[in-house]
mmCIF file as gemmi writes it, N, C-alpha and C atoms, coordinates in Angstrom:
data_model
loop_
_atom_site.group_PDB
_atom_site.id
_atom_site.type_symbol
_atom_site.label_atom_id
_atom_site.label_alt_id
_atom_site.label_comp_id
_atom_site.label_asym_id
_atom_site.label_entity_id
_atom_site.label_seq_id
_atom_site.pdbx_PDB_ins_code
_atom_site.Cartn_x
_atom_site.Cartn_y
_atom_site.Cartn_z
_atom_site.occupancy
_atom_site.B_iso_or_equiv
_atom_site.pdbx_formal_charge
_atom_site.auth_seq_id
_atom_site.auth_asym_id
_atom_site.pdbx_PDB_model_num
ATOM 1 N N . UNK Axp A 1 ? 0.807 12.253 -10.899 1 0 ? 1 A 1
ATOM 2 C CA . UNK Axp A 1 ? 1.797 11.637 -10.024 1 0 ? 1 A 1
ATOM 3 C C . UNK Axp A 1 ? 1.102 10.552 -9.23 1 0 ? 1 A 1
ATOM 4 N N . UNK Axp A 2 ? 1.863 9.784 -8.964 1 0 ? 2 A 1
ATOM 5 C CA . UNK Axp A 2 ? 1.128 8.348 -8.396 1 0 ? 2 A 1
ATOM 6 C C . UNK Axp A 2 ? 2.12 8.242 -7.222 1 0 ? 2 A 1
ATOM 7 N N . UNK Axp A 3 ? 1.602 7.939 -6.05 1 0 ? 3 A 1
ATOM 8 C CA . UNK Axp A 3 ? 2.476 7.875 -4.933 1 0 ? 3 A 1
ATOM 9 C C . UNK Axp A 3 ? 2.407 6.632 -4.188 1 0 ? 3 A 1
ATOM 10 N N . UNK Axp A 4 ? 3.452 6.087 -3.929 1 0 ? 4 A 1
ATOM 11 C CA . UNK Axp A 4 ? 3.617 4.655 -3.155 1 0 ? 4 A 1
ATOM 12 C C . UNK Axp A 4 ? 3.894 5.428 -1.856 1 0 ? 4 A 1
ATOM 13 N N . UNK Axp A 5 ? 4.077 4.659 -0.839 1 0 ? 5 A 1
ATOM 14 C CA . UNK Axp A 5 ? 4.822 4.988 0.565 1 0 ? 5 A 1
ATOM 15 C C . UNK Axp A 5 ? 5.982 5.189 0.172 1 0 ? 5 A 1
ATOM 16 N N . UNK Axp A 6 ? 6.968 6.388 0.35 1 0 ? 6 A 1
ATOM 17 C CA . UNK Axp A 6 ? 8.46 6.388 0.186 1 0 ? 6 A 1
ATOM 18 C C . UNK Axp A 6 ? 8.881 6.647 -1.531 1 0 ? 6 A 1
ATOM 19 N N . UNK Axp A 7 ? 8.106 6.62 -2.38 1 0 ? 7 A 1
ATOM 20 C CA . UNK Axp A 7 ? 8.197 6.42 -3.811 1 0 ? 7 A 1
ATOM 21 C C . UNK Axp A 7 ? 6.99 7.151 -4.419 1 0 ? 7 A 1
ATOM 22 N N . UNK Axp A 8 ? 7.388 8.363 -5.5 1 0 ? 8 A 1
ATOM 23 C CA . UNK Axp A 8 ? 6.082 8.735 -6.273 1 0 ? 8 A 1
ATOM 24 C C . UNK Axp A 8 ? 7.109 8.406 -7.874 1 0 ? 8 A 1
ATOM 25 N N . UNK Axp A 9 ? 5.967 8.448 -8.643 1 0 ? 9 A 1
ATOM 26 C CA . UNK Axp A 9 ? 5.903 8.546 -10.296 1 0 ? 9 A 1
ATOM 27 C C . UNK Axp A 9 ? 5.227 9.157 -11.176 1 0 ? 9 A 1
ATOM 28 N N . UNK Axp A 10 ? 6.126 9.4 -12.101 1 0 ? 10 A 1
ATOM 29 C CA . UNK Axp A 10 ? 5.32 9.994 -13.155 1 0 ? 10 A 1
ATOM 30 C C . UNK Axp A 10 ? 4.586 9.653 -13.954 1 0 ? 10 A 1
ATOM 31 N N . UNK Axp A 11 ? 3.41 9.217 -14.537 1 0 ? 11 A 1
ATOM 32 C CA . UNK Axp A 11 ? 3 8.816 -16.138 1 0 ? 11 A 1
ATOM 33 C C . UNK Axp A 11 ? 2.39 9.416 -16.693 1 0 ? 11 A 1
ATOM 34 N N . UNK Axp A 12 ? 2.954 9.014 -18.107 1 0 ? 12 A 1
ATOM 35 C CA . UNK Axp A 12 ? 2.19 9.537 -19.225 1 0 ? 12 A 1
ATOM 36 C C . UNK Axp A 12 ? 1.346 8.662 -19.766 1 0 ? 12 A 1
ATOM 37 N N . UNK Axp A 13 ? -0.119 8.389 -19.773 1 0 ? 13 A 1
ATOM 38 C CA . UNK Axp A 13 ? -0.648 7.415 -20.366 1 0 ? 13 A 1
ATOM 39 C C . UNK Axp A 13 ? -0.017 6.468 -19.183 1 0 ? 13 A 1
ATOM 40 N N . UNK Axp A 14 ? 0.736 5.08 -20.299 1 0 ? 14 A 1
ATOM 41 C CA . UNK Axp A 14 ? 1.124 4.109 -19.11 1 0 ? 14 A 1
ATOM 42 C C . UNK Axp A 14 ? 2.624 4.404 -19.053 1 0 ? 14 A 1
ATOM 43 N N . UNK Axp A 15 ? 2.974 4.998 -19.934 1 0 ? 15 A 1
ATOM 44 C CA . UNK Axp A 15 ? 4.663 5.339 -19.641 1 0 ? 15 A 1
ATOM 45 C C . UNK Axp A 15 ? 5.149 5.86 -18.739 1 0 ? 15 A 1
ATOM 46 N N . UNK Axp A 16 ? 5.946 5.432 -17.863 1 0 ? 16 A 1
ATOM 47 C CA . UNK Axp A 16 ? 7.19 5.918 -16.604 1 0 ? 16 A 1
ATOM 48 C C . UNK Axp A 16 ? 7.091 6.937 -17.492 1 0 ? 16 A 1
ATOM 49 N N . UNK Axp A 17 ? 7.245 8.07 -17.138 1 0 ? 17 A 1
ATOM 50 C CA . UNK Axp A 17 ? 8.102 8.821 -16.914 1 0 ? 17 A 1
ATOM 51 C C . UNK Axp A 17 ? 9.214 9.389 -16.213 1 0 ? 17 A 1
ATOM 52 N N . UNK Axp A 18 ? 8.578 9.044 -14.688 1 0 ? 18 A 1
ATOM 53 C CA . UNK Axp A 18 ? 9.87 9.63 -13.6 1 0 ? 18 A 1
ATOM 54 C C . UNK Axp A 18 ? 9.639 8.849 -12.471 1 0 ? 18 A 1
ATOM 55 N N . UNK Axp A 19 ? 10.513 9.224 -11.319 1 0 ? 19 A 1
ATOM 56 C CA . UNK Axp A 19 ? 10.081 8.102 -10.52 1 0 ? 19 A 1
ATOM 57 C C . UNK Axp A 19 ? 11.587 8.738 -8.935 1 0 ? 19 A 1
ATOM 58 N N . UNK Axp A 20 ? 10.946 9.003 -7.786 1 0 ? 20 A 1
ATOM 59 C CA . UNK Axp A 20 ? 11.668 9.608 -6.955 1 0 ? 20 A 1
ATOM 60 C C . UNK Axp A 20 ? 11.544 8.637 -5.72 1 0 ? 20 A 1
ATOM 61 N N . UNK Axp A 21 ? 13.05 8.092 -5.114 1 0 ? 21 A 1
ATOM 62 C CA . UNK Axp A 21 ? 12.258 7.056 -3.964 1 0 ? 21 A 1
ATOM 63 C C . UNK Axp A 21 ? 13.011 7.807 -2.666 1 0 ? 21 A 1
ATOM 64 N N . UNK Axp A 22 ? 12.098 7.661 -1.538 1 0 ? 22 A 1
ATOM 65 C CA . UNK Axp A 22 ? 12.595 8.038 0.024 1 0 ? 22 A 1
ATOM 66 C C . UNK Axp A 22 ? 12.915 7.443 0.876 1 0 ? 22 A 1
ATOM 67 N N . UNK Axp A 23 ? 13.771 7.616 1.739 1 0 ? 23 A 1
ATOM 68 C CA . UNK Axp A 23 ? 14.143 6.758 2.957 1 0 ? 23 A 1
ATOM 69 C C . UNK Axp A 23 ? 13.571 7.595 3.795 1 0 ? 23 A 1
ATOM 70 N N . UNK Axp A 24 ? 12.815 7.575 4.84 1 0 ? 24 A 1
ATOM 71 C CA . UNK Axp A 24 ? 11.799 8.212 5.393 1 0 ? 24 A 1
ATOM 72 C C . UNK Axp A 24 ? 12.29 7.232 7.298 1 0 ? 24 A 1
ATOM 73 N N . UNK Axp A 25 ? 13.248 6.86 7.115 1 0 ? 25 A 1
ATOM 74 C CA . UNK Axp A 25 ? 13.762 5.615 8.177 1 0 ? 25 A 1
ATOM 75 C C . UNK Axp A 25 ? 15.601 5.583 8.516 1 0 ? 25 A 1
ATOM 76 N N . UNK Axp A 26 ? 16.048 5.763 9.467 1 0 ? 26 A 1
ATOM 77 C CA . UNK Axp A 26 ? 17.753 6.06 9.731 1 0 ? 26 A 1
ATOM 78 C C . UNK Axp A 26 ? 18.038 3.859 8.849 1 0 ? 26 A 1
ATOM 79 N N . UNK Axp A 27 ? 16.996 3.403 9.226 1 0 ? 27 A 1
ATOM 80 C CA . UNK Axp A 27 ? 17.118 2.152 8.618 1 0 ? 27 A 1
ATOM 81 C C . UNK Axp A 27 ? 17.074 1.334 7.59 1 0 ? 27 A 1
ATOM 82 N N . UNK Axp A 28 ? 16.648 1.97 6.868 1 0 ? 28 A 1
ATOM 83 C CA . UNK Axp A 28 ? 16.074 2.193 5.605 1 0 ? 28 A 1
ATOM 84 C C . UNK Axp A 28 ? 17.179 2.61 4.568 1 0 ? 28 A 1
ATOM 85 N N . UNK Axp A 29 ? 18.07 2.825 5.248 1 0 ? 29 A 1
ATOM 86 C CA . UNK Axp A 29 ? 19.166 3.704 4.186 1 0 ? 29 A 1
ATOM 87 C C . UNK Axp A 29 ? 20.287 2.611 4.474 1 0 ? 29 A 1
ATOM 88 N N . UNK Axp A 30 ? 20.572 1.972 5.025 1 0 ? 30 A 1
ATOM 89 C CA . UNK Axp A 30 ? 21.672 0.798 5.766 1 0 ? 30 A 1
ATOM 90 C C . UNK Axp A 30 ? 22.807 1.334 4.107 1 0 ? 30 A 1
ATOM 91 N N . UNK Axp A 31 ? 22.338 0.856 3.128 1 0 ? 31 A 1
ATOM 92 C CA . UNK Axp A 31 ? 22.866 0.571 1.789 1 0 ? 31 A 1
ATOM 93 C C . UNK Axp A 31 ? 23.649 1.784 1.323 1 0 ? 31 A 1
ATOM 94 N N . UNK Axp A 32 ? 23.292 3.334 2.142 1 0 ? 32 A 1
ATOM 95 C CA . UNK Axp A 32 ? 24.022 4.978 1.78 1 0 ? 32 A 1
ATOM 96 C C . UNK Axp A 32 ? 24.466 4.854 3.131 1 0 ? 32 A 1
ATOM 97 N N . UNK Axp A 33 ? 25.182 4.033 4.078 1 0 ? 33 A 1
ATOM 98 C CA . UNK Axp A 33 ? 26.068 4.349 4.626 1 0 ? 33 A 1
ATOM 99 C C . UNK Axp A 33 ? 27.364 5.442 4.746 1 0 ? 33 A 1
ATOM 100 N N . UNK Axp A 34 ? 27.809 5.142 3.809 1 0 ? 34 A 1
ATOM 101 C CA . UNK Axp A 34 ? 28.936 6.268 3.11 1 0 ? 34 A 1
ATOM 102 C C . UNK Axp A 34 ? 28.813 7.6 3.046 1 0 ? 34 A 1
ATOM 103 N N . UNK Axp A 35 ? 26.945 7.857 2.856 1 0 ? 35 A 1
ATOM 104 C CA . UNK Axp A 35 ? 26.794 9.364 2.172 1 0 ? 35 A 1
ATOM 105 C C . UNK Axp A 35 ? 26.243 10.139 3.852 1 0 ? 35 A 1
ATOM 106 N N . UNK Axp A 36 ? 26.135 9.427 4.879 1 0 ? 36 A 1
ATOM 107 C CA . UNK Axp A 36 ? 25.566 9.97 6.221 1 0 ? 36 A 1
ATOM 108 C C . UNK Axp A 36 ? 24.823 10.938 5.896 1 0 ? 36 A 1
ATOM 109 N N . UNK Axp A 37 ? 23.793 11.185 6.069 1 0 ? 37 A 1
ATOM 110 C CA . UNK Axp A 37 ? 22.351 11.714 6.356 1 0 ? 37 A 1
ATOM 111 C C . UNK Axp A 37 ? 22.592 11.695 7.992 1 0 ? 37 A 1
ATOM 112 N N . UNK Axp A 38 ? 21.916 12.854 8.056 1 0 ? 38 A 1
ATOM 113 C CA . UNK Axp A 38 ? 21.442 12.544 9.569 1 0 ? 38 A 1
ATOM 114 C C . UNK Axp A 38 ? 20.042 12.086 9.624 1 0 ? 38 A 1
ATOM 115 N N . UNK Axp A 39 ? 20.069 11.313 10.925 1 0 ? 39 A 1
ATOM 116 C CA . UNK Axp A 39 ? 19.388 10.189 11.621 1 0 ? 39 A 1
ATOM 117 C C . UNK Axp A 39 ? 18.333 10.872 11.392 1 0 ? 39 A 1
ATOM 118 N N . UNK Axp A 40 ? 17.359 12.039 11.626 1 0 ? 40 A 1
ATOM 119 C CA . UNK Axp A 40 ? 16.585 12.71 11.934 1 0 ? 40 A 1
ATOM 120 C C . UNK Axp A 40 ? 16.165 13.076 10.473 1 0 ? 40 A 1
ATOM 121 N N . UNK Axp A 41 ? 16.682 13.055 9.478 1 0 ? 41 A 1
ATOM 122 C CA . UNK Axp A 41 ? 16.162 13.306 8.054 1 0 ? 41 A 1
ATOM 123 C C . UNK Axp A 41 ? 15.483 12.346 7.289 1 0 ? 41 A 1
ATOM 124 N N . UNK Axp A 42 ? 14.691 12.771 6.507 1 0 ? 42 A 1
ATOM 125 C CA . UNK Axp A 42 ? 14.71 11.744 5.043 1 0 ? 42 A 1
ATOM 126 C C . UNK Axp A 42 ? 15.566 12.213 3.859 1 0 ? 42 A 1
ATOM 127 N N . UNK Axp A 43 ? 15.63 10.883 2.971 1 0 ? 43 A 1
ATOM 128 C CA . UNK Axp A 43 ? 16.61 11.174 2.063 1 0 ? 43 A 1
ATOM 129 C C . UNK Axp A 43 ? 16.33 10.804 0.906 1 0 ? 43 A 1
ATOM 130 N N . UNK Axp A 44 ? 16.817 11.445 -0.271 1 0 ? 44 A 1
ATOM 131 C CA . UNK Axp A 44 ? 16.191 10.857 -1.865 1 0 ? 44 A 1
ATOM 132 C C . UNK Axp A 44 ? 17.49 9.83 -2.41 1 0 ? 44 A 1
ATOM 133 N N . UNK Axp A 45 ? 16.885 8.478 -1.969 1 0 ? 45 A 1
ATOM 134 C CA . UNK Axp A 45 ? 17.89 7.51 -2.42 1 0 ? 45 A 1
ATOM 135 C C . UNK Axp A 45 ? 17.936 7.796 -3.812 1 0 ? 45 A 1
ATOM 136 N N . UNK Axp A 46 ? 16.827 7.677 -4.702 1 0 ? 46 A 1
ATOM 137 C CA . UNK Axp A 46 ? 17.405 7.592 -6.336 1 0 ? 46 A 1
ATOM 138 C C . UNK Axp A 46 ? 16.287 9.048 -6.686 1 0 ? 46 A 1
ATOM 139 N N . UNK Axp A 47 ? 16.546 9.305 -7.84 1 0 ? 47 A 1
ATOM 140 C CA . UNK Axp A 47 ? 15.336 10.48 -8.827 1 0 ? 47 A 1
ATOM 141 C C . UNK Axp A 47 ? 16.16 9.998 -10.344 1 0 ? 47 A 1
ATOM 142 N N . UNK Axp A 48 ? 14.989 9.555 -11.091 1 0 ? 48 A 1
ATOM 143 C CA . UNK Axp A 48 ? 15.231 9.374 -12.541 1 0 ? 48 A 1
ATOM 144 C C . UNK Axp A 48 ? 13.852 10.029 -13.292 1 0 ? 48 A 1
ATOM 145 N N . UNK Axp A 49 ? 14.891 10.713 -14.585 1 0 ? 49 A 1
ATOM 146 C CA . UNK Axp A 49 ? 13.151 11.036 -15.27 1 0 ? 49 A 1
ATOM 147 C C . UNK Axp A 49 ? 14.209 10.298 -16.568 1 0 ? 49 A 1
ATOM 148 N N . UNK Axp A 50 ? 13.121 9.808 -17.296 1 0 ? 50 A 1
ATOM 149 C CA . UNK Axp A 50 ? 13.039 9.247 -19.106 1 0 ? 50 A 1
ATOM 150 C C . UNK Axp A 50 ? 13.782 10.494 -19.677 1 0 ? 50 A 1
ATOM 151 N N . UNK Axp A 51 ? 14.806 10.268 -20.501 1 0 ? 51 A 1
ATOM 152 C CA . UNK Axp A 51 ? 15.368 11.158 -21.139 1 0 ? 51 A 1
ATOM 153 C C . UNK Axp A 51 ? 14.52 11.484 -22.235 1 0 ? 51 A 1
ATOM 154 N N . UNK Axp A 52 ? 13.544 10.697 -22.656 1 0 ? 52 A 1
ATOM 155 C CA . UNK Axp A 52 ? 12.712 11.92 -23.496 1 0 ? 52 A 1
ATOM 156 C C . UNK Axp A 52 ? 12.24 12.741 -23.382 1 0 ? 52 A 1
ATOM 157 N N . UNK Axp A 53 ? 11.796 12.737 -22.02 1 0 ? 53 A 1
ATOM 158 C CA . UNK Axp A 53 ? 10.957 13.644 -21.245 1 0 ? 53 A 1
ATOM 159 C C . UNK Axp A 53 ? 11.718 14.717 -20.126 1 0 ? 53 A 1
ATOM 160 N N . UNK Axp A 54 ? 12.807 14.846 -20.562 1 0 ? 54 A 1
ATOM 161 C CA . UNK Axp A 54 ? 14.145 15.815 -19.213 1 0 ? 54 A 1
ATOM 162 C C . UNK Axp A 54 ? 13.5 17.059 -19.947 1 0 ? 54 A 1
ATOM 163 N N . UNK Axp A 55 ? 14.028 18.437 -19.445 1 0 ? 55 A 1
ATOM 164 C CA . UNK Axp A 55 ? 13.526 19.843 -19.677 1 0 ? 55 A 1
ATOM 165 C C . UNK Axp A 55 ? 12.122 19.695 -19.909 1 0 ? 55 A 1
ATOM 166 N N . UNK Axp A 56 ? 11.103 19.066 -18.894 1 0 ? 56 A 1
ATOM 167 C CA . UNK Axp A 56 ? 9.951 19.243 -19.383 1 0 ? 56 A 1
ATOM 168 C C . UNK Axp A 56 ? 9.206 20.018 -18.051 1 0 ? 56 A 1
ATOM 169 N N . UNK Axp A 57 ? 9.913 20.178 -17.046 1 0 ? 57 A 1
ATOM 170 C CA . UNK Axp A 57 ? 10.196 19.987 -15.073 1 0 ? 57 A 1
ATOM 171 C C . UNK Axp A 57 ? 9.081 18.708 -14.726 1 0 ? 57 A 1
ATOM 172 N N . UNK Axp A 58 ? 9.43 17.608 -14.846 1 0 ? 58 A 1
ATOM 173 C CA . UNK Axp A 58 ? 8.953 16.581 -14.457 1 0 ? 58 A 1
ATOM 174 C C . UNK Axp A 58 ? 10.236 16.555 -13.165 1 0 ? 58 A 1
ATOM 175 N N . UNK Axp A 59 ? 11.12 16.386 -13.042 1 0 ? 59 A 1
ATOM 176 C CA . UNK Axp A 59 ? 12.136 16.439 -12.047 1 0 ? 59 A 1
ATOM 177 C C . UNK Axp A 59 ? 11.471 17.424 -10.59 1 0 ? 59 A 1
ATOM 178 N N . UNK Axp A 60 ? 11.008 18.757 -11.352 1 0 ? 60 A 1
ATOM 179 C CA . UNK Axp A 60 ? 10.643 19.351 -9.894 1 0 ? 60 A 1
ATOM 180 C C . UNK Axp A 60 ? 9.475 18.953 -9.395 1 0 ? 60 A 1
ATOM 181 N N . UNK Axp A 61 ? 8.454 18.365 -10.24 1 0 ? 61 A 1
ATOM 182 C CA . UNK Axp A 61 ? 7.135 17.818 -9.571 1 0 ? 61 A 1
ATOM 183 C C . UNK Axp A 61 ? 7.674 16.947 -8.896 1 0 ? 61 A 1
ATOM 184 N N . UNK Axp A 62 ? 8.471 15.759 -9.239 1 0 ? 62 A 1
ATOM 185 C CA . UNK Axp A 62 ? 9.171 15.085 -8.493 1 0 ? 62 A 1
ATOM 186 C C . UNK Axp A 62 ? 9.33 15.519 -6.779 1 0 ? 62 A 1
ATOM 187 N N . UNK Axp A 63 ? 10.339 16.546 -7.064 1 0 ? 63 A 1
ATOM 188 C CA . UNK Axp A 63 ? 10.854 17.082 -5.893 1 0 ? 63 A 1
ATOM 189 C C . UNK Axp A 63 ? 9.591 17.308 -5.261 1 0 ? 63 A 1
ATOM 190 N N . UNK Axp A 64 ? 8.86 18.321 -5.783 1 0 ? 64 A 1
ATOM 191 C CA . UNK Axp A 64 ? 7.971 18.706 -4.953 1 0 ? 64 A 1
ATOM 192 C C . UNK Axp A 64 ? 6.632 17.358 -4.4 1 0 ? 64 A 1
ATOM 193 N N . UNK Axp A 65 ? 7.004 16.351 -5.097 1 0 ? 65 A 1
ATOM 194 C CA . UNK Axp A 65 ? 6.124 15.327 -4.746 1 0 ? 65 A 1
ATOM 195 C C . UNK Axp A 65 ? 6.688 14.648 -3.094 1 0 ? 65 A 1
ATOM 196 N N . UNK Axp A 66 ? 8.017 14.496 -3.461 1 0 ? 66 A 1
ATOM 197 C CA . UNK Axp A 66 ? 8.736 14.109 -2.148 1 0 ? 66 A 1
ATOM 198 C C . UNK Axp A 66 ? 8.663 15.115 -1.042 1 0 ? 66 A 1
ATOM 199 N N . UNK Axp A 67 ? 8.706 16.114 -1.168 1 0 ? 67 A 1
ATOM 200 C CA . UNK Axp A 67 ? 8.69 16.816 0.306 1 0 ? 67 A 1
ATOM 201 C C . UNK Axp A 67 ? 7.367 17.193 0.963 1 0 ? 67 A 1
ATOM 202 N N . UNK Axp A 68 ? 6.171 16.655 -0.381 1 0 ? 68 A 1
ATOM 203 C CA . UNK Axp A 68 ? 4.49 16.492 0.325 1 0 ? 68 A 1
ATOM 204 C C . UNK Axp A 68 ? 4.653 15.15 1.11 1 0 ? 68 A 1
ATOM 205 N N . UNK Axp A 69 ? 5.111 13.848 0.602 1 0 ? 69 A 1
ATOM 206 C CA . UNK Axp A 69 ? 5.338 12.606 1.523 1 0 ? 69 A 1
ATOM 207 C C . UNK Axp A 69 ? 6.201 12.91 2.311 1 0 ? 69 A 1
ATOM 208 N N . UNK Axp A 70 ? 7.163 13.942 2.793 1 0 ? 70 A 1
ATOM 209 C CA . UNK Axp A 70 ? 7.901 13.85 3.997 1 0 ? 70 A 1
ATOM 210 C C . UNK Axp A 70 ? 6.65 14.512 4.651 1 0 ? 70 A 1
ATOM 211 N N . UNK Axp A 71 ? 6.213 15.93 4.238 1 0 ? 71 A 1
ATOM 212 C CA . UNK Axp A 71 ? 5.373 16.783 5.055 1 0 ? 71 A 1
ATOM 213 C C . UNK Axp A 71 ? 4.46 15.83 5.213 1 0 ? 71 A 1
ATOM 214 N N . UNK Axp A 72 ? 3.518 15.101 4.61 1 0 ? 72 A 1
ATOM 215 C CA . UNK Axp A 72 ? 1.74 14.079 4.807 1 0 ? 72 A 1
ATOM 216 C C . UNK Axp A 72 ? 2.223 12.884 6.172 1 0 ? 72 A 1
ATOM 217 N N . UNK Axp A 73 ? 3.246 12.254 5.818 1 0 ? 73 A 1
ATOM 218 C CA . UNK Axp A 73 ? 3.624 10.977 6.141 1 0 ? 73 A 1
ATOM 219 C C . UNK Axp A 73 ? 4.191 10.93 7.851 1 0 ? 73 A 1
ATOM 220 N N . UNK Axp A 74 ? 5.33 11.755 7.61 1 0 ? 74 A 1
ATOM 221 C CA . UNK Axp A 74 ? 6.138 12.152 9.013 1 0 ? 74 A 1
ATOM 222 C C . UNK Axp A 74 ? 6.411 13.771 9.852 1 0 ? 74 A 1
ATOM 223 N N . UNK Axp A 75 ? 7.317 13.38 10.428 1 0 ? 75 A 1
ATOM 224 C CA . UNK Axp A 75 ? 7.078 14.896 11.39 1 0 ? 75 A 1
ATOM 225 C C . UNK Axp A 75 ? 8.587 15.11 11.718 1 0 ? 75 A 1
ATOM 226 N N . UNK Axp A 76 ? 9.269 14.799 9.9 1 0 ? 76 A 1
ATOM 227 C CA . UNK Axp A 76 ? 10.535 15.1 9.706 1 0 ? 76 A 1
ATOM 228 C C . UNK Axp A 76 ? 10.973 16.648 9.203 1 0 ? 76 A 1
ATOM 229 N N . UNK Axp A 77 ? 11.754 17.395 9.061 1 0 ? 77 A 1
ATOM 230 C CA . UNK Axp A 77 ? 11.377 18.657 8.918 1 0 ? 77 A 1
ATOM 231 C C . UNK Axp A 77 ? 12.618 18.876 7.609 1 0 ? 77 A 1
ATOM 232 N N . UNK Axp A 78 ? 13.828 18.807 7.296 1 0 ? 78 A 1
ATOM 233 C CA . UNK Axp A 78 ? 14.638 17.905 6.681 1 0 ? 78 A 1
ATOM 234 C C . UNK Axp A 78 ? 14.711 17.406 5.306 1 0 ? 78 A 1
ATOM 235 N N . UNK Axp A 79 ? 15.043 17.466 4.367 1 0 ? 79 A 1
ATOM 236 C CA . UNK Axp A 79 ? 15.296 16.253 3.128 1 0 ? 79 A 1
ATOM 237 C C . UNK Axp A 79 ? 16.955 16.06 2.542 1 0 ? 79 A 1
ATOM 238 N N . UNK Axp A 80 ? 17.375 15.123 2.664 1 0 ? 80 A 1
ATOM 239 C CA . UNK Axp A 80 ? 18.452 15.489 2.295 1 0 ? 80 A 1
ATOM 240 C C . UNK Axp A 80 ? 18.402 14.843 0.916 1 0 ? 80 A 1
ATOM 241 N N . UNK Axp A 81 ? 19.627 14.743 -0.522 1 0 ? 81 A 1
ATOM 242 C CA . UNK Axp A 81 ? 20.232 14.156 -1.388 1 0 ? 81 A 1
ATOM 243 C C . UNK Axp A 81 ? 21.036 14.215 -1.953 1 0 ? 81 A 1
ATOM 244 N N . UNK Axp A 82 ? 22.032 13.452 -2.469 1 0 ? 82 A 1
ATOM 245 C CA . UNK Axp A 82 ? 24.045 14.069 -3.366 1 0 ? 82 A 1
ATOM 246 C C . UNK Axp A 82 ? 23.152 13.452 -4.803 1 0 ? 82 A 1
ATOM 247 N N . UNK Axp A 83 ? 24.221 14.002 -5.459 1 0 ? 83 A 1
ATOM 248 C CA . UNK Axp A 83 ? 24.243 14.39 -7.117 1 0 ? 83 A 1
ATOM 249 C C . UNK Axp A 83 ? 24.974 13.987 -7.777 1 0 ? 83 A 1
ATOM 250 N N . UNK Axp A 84 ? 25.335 12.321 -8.284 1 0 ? 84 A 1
ATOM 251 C CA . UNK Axp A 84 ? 26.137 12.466 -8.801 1 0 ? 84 A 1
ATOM 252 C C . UNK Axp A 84 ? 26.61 12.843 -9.883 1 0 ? 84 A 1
ATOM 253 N N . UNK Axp A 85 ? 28.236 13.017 -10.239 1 0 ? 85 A 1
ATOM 254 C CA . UNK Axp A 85 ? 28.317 14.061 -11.551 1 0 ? 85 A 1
ATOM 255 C C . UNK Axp A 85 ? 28.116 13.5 -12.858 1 0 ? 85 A 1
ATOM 256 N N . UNK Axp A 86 ? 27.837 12.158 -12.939 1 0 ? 86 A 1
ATOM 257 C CA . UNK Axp A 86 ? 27.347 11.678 -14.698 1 0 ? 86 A 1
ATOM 258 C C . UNK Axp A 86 ? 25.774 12.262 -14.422 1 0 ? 86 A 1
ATOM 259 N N . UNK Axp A 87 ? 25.028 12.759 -13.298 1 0 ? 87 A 1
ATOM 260 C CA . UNK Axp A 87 ? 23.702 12.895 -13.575 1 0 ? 87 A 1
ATOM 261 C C . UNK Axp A 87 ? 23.759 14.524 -14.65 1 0 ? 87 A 1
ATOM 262 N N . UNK Axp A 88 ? 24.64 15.036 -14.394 1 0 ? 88 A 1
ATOM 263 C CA . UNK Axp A 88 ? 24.663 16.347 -15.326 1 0 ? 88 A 1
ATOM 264 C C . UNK Axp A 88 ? 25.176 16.347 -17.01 1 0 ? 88 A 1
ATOM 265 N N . UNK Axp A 89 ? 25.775 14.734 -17.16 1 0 ? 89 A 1
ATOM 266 C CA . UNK Axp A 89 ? 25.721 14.471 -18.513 1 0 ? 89 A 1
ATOM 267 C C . UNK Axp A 89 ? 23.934 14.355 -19.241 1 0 ? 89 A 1
């Protein structure tokens, strides 16, 4: 896993595999207006894994990658994210 500020990834070799980004900021999110988070949270704007690579749990390293950058980064306690329903196609 490779971690940006707010953003980790997966690779294989050099291939994406996955890729989870955070709003870690009430400001930062301006654009999920609609979906309200509270102010006091972070939130998983996007999570994509490569459909070649789904049932492999690259998704939960994911997860679990994001709530080490909430825990390392801030002194948010919190994660929020919605689902939408083509993600279960």
């Amino acid at each position: 896993i490779v971690e940006f500020t707010g953003i980790a990834c997966v690779f294989e070799g050099e291939v994406l595999i996955g890729t989870v980004e955070l709003s870690l900021t009430q400001s930062s999110r301006a654009f999920y207006f609609f979906l309200n988070p509270p102010a006091d949270a972070a939130y998983i704007c996007n999570m994509a894994v490569n459909p070649t690579f789904r049932r492999q749990g690259h998704a939960s390293r994911l997860l679990k990658a994001a709530e080490q950058i909430v825990q390392n980064k801030t002194q948010i306690k919190d994660v929020y994210l919605h689902l939408l329903s083509t993600a279960l196609l």
